[in-house]
Coordinates of C-alpha atoms in Angstrom, one line a residue:
X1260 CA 134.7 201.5 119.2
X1261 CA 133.5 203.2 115.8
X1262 CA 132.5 206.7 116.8
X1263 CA 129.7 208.8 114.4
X1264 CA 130.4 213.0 115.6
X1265 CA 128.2 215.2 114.7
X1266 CA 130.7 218.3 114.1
X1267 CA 130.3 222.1 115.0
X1268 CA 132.4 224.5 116.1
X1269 CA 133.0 224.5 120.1
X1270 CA 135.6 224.8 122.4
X1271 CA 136.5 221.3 123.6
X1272 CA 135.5 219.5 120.1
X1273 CA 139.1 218.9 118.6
X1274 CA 140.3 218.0 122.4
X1275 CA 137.4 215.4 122.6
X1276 CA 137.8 214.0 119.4
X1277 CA 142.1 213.5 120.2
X1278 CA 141.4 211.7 123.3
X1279 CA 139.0 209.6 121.8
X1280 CA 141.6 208.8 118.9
X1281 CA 144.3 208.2 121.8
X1282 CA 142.0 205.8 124.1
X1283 CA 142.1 203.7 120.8
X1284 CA 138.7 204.4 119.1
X1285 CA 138.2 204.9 115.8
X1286 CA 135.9 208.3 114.5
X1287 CA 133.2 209.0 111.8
X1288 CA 133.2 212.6 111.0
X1289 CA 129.9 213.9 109.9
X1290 CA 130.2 216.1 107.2
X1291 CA 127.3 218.4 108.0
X1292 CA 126.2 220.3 111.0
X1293 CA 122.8 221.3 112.4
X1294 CA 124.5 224.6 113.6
X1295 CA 123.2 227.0 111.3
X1296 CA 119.9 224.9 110.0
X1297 CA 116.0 225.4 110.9
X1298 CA 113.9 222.4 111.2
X1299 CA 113.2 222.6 107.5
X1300 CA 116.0 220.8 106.9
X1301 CA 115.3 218.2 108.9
X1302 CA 114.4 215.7 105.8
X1303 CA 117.8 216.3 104.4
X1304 CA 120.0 215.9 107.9
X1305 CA 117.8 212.9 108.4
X1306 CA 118.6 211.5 104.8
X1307 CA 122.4 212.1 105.0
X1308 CA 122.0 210.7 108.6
X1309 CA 120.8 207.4 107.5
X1310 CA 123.1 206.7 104.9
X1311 CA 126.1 207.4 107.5
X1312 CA 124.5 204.9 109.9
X1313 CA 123.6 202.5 107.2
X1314 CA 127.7 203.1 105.2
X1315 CA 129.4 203.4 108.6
X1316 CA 128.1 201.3 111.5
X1317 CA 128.7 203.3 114.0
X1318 CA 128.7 202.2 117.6
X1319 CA 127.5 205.8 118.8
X1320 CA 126.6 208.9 118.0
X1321 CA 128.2 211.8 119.9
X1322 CA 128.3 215.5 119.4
X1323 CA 129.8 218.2 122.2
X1324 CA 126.5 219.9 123.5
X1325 CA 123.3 217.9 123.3
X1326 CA 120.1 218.1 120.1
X1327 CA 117.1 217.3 120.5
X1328 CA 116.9 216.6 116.3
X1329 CA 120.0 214.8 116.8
X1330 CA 118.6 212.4 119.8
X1331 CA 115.0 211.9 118.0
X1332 CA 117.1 210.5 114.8
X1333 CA 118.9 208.2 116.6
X1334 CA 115.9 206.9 118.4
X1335 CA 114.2 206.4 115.4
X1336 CA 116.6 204.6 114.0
X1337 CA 117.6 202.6 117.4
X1338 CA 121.2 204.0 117.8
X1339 CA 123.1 205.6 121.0
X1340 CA 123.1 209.2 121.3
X1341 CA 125.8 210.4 123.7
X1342 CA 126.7 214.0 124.0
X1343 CA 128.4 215.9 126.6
X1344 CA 127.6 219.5 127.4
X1345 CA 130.3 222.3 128.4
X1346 CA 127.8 225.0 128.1
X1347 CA 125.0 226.0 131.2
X1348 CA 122.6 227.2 131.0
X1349 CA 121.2 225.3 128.2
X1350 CA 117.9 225.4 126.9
X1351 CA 117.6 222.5 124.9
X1352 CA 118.0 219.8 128.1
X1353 CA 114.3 221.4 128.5
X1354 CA 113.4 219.2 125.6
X1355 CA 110.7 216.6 125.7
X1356 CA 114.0 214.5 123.5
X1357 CA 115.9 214.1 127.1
X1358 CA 113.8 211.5 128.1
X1359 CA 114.6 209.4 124.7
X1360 CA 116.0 205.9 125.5
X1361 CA 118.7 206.7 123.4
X1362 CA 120.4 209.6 125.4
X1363 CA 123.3 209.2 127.7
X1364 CA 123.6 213.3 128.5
X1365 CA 126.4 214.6 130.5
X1366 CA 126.3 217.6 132.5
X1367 CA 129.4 219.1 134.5
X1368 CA 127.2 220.8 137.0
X1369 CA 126.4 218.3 139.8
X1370 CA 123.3 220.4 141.2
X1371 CA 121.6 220.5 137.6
X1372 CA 122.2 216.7 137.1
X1373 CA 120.6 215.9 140.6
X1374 CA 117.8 217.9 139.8
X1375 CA 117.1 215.8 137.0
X1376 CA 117.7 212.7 138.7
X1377 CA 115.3 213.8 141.6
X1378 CA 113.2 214.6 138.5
X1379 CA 113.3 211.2 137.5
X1380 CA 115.3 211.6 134.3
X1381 CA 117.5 208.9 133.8
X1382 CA 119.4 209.8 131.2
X1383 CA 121.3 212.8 132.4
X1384 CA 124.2 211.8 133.7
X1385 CA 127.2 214.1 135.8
X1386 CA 130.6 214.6 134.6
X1387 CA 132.8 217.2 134.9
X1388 CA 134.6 219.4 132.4
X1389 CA 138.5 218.4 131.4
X1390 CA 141.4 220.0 130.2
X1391 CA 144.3 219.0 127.4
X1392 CA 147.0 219.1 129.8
X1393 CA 149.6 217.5 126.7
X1394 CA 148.5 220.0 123.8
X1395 CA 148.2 223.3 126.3
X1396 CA 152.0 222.3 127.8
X1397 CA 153.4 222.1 124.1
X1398 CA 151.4 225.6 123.2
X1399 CA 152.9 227.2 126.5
X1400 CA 156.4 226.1 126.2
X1401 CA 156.6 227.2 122.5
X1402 CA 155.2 230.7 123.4
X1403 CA 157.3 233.9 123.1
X1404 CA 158.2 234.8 126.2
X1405 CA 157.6 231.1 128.0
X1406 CA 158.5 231.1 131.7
X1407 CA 157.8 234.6 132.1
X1408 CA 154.8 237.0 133.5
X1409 CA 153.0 239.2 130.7
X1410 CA 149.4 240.3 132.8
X1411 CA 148.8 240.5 136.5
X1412 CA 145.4 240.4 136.3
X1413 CA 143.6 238.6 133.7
X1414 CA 140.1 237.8 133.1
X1415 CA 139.2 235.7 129.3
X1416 CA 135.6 235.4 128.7
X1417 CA 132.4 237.2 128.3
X1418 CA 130.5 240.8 129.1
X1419 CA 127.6 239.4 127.8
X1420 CA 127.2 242.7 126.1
X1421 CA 128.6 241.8 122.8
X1422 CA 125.0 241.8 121.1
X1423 CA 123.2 244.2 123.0
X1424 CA 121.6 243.4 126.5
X1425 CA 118.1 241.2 126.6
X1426 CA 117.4 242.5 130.1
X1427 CA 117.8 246.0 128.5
X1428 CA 115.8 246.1 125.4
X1429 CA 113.2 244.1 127.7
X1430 CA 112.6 246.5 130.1
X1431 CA 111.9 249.5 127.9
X1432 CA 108.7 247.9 127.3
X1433 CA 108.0 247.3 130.5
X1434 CA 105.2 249.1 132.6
X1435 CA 106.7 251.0 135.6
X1436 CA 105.8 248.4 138.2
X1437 CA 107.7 245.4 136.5
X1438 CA 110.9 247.5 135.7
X1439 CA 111.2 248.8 139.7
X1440 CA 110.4 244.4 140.4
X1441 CA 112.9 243.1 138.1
X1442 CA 115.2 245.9 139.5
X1443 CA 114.8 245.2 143.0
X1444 CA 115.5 241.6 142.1
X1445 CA 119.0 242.3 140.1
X1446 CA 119.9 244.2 143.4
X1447 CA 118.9 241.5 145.7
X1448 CA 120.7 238.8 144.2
X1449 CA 123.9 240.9 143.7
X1450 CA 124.1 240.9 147.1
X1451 CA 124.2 236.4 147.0
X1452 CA 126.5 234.1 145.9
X1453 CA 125.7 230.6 145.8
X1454 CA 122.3 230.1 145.7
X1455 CA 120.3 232.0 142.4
X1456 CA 116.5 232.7 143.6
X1457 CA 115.4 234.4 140.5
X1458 CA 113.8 231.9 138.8
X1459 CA 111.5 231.2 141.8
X1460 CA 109.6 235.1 142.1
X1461 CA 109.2 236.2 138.8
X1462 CA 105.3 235.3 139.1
X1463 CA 104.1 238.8 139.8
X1464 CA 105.7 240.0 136.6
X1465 CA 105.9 237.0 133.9
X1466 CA 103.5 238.0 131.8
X1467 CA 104.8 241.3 131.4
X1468 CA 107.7 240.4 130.8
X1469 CA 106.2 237.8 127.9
X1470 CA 104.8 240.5 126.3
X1471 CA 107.8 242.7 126.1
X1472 CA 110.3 240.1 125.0
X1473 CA 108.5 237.0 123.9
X1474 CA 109.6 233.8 124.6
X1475 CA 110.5 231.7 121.4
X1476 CA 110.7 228.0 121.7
X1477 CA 112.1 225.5 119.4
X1478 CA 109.9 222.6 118.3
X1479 CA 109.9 219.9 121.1
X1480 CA 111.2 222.7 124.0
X1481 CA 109.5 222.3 127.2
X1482 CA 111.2 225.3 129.5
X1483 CA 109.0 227.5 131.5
X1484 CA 108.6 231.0 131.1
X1485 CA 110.3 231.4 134.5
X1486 CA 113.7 229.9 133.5
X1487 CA 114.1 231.4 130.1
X1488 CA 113.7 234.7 131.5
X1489 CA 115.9 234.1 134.7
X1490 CA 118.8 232.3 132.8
X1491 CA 118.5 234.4 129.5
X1492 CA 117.6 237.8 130.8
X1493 CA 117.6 238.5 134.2
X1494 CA 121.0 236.1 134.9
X1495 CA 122.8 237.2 132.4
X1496 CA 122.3 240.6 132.8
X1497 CA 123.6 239.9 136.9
X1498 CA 126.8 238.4 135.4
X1499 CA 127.5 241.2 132.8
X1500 CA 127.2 244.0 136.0
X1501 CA 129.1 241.4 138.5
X1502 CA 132.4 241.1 136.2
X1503 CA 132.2 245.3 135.3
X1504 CA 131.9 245.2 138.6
X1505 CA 134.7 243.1 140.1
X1506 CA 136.6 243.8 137.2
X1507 CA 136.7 248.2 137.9
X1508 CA 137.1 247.1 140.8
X1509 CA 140.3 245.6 140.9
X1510 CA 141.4 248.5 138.4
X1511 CA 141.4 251.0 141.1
X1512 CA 144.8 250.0 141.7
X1513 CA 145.7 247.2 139.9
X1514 CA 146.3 247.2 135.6
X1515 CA 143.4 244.5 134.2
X1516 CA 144.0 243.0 131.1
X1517 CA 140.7 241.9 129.4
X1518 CA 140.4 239.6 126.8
X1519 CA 136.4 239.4 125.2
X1520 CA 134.7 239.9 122.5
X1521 CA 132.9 243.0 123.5
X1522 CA 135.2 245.6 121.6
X1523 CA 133.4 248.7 122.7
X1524 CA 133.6 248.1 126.2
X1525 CA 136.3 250.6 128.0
X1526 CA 137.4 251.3 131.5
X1527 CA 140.3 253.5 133.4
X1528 CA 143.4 251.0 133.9
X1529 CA 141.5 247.9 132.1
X1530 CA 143.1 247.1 128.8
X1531 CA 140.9 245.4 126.4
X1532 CA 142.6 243.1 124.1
X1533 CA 139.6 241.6 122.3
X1534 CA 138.6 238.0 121.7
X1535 CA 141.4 235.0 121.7
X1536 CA 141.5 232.1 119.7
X1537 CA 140.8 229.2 122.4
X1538 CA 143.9 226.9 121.7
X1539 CA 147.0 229.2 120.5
X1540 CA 146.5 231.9 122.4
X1541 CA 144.1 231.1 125.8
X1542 CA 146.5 228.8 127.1
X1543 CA 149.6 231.8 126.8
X1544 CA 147.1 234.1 128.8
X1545 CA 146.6 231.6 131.5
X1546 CA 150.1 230.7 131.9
X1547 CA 151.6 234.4 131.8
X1548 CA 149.3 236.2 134.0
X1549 CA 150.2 236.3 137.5
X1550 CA 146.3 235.9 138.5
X1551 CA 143.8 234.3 136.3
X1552 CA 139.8 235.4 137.3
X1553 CA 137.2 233.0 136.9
X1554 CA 134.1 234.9 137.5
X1555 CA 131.3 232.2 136.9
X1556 CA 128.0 233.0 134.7
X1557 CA 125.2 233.2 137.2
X1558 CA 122.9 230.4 137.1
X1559 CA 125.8 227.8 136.5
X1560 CA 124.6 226.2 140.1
X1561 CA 127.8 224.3 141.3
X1562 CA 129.2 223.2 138.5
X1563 CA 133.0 223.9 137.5
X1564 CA 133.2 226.1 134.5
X1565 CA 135.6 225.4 131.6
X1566 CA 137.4 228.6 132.3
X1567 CA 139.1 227.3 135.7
X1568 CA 139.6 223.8 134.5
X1569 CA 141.7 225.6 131.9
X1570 CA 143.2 227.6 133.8
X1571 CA 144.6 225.2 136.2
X1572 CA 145.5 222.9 133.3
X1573 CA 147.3 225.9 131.4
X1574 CA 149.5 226.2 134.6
X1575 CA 148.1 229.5 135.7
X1576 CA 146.9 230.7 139.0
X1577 CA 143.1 230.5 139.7
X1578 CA 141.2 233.0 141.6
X1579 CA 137.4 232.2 141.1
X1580 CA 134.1 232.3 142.9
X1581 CA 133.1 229.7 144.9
X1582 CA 131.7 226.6 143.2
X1583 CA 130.6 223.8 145.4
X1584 CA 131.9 221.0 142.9
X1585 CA 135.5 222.3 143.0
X1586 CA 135.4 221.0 147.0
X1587 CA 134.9 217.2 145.2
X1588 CA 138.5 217.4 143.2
X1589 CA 140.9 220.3 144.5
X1590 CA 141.5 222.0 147.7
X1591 CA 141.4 225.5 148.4
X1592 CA 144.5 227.4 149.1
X1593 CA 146.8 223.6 147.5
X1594 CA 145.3 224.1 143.8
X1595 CA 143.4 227.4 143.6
X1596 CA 141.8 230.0 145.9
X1597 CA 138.2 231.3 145.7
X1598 CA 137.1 234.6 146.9
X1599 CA 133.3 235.3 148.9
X1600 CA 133.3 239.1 148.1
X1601 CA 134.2 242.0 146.8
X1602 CA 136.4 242.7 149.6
X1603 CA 137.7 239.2 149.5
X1604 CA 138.0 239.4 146.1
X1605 CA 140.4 242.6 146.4
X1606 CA 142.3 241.1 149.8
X1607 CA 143.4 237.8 147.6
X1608 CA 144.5 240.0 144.6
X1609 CA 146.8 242.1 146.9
X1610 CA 147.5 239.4 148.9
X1611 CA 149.2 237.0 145.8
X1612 CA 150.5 239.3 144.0
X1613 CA 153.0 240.0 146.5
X1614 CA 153.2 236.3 147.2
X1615 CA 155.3 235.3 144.4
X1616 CA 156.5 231.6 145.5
X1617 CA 152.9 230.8 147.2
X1618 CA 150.9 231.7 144.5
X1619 CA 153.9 229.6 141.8
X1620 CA 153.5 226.7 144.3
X1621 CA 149.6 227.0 144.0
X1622 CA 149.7 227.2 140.7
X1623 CA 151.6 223.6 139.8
X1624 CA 149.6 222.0 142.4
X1625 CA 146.2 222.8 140.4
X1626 CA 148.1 222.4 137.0
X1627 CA 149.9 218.7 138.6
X1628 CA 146.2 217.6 139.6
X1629 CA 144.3 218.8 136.5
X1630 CA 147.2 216.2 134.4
X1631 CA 146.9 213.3 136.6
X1632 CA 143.4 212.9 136.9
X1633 CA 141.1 215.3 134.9
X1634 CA 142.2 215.6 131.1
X1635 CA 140.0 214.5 128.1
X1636 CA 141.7 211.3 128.2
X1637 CA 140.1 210.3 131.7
X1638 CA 136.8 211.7 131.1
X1639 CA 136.5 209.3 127.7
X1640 CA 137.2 206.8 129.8
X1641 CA 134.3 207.8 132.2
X1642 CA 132.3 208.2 129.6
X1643 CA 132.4 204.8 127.8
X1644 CA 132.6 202.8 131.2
X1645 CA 129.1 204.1 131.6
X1646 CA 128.4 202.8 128.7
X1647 CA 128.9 199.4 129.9

């Protein structure tokens, strides 16, 4: 097949584009990107957009994360529009675009996609997210020091601090009542894992919380008040104070090496390294720390984030909240091990860091599974048999 991607910088876009190269496909790289534009621009995408369809013939369009401009060109001009999106929460699936007959949407969160089929979308399809077992073996067995243990404890990803907190600039213009609500909330569902109820009370408080921090939604977007404020706000706030949390937690007594792009954050016996590039240097950190944390983002339901499908495929040992999809493709304690508290949490670091041949053994078991049946390669696969 002839393959149109739209290009942008992401994560998994030069380990897409290789697998669909190996599989035998041939790609069309658009040379623009909507990254960046307003929906001025829209006349010029559309005219370079035409002539690609009209030079190149594409089969299908795909791009990593899913546009609504993207999906209302290509059902104007009668064209697939596949996409696949590693990112969750995401605001633009709450497009009136979804429903387009164009779309063939992935989602790697099982619980989001049923909720759209119950919904009676039919275009949002489940897949989960993959790992480039081949490129991330090369990059660990070239590294310095390959073979050997650099970190105990490692945790790569976000404080969701780096720009300021929404929650925080939210509630300083909020009257007393809403800020003791919303903080009786963040409390409440601290204390839950697995199940996010936010979204579901902020009634009593939504339109002072409109007010404060207004809601801004792209042309087309259909979300409610109630999830951007739970997912945007409120969630993301929960997940900043759950990995300080976890994280000075663990540093009590154990060293914590951080790697994020929130520079200014500091703690006692956590050493902040700063952000990573995602394919030279991510896969080293998985692979040389003894225990790789995957704390997920709250409000990714129970879907498998990229983080621990990389860190199993890197060869490093997982230690990550539950998630109910990991039950469908790995077993706990064979090919990673999740925690259910705090006080797990703690128990299991302890526990495998003095278990050197377990923990190895757990390790290649997640890493062995990850290569023989969830790389890039057998997710294109998925992907264009369901295009059939």
């Amino acid at each position: 097949m002839k393959i149109l991607i739209i290009e942008w910088s992401s994560c998994a876009r030069d380990d897409v584009e290789d697998a669909f190269v190996q599989e035998g496909h041939s790609l069309v790289r658009a040379p623009f990107s909507i990254e960046g534009k307003t929906y001025d621009d829209l006349p010029e995408i559309e005219r370079q957009f035409a002539a690609l369809l009209a030079g190149e013939a594409p089969d299908f369009v795909f791009t990593v994360n899913y546009y609504p401009a993207i999906s209302n060109l290509c059902n104007k001009y009668g064209i697939r529009y596949v996409s696949w999106i590693y990112d969750s929460p995401y605001r633009r699936l709450f497009s009136q675009s979804v429903v387009n007959p164009c779309n063939v949407i992935y989602v790697f969160d099982k619980q989001l996609y049923l909720e759209c089929h119950n919904a009676g979308i039919s275009t949002v399809h489940y897949l989960p997210l993959a790992s480039n077992v081949e490129r991330v073996d090369a990059v660990t067995a070239n590294a310095p020091g390959a073979g050997s243990y650099k970190q105990d404890v490692s945790f790569v990803g976000s404080l969701y601090l780096e720009n300021g907190s929404a929650f925080i600039q939210m509630k300083e213009a909020l009257p007393e009542y809403a800020k003791g609500y919303l903080d009786a909330l963040v409390a409440s569902q601290m204390k839950i894992q697995g199940y996010n109820f936010i979204e579901e009370v902020l009634g009593p408080v939504i339109e002072d919380m409109s007010k404060a921090y207004p809601l801004v939604r792209e042309p087309g977007g259909i979300e409610s008040r109630e999830y951007y404020y739970s997912q945007y706000v409120i969630n993301e706030w929960i997940t900043a104070i759950d990995r300080i949390d976890l994280l000075e937690s663990i540093a009590q007594n154990r060293k914590v090496d951080l790697f994020t792009q929130c520079k200014e954050y500091t703690s006692p016996n956590i050493m902040n390294h700063g952000i990573v590039d995602y394919y030279t240097e991510m896969p080293v950190i998985f692979s040389q720390s003894r225990i790789n944390l995957n704390i997920t983002r709250r409000g990714i339901q129970s879907g498998i984030p990229l983080r621990a499908i990389d860190i199993m495929g890197s060869g490093g040992f997982l230690l990550s909240n539950f998630q109910a999809d990991f039950l469908d493709y790995f077993v706990p304690g064979e090919d990673f091990v999740y925690y259910d508290s705090k006080k797990d949490l703690l128990r299991k670091v302890d526990y495998y860091l003095s278990h050197e041949a377990e923990r190895q053994a757990i390790a290649k078991n997640g890493h062995d599974k990850v290569a023989a049946a969830h790389t890039y390669r057998h997710r294109v696969r998925e992907m264009l048999d369901g295009l059939c």
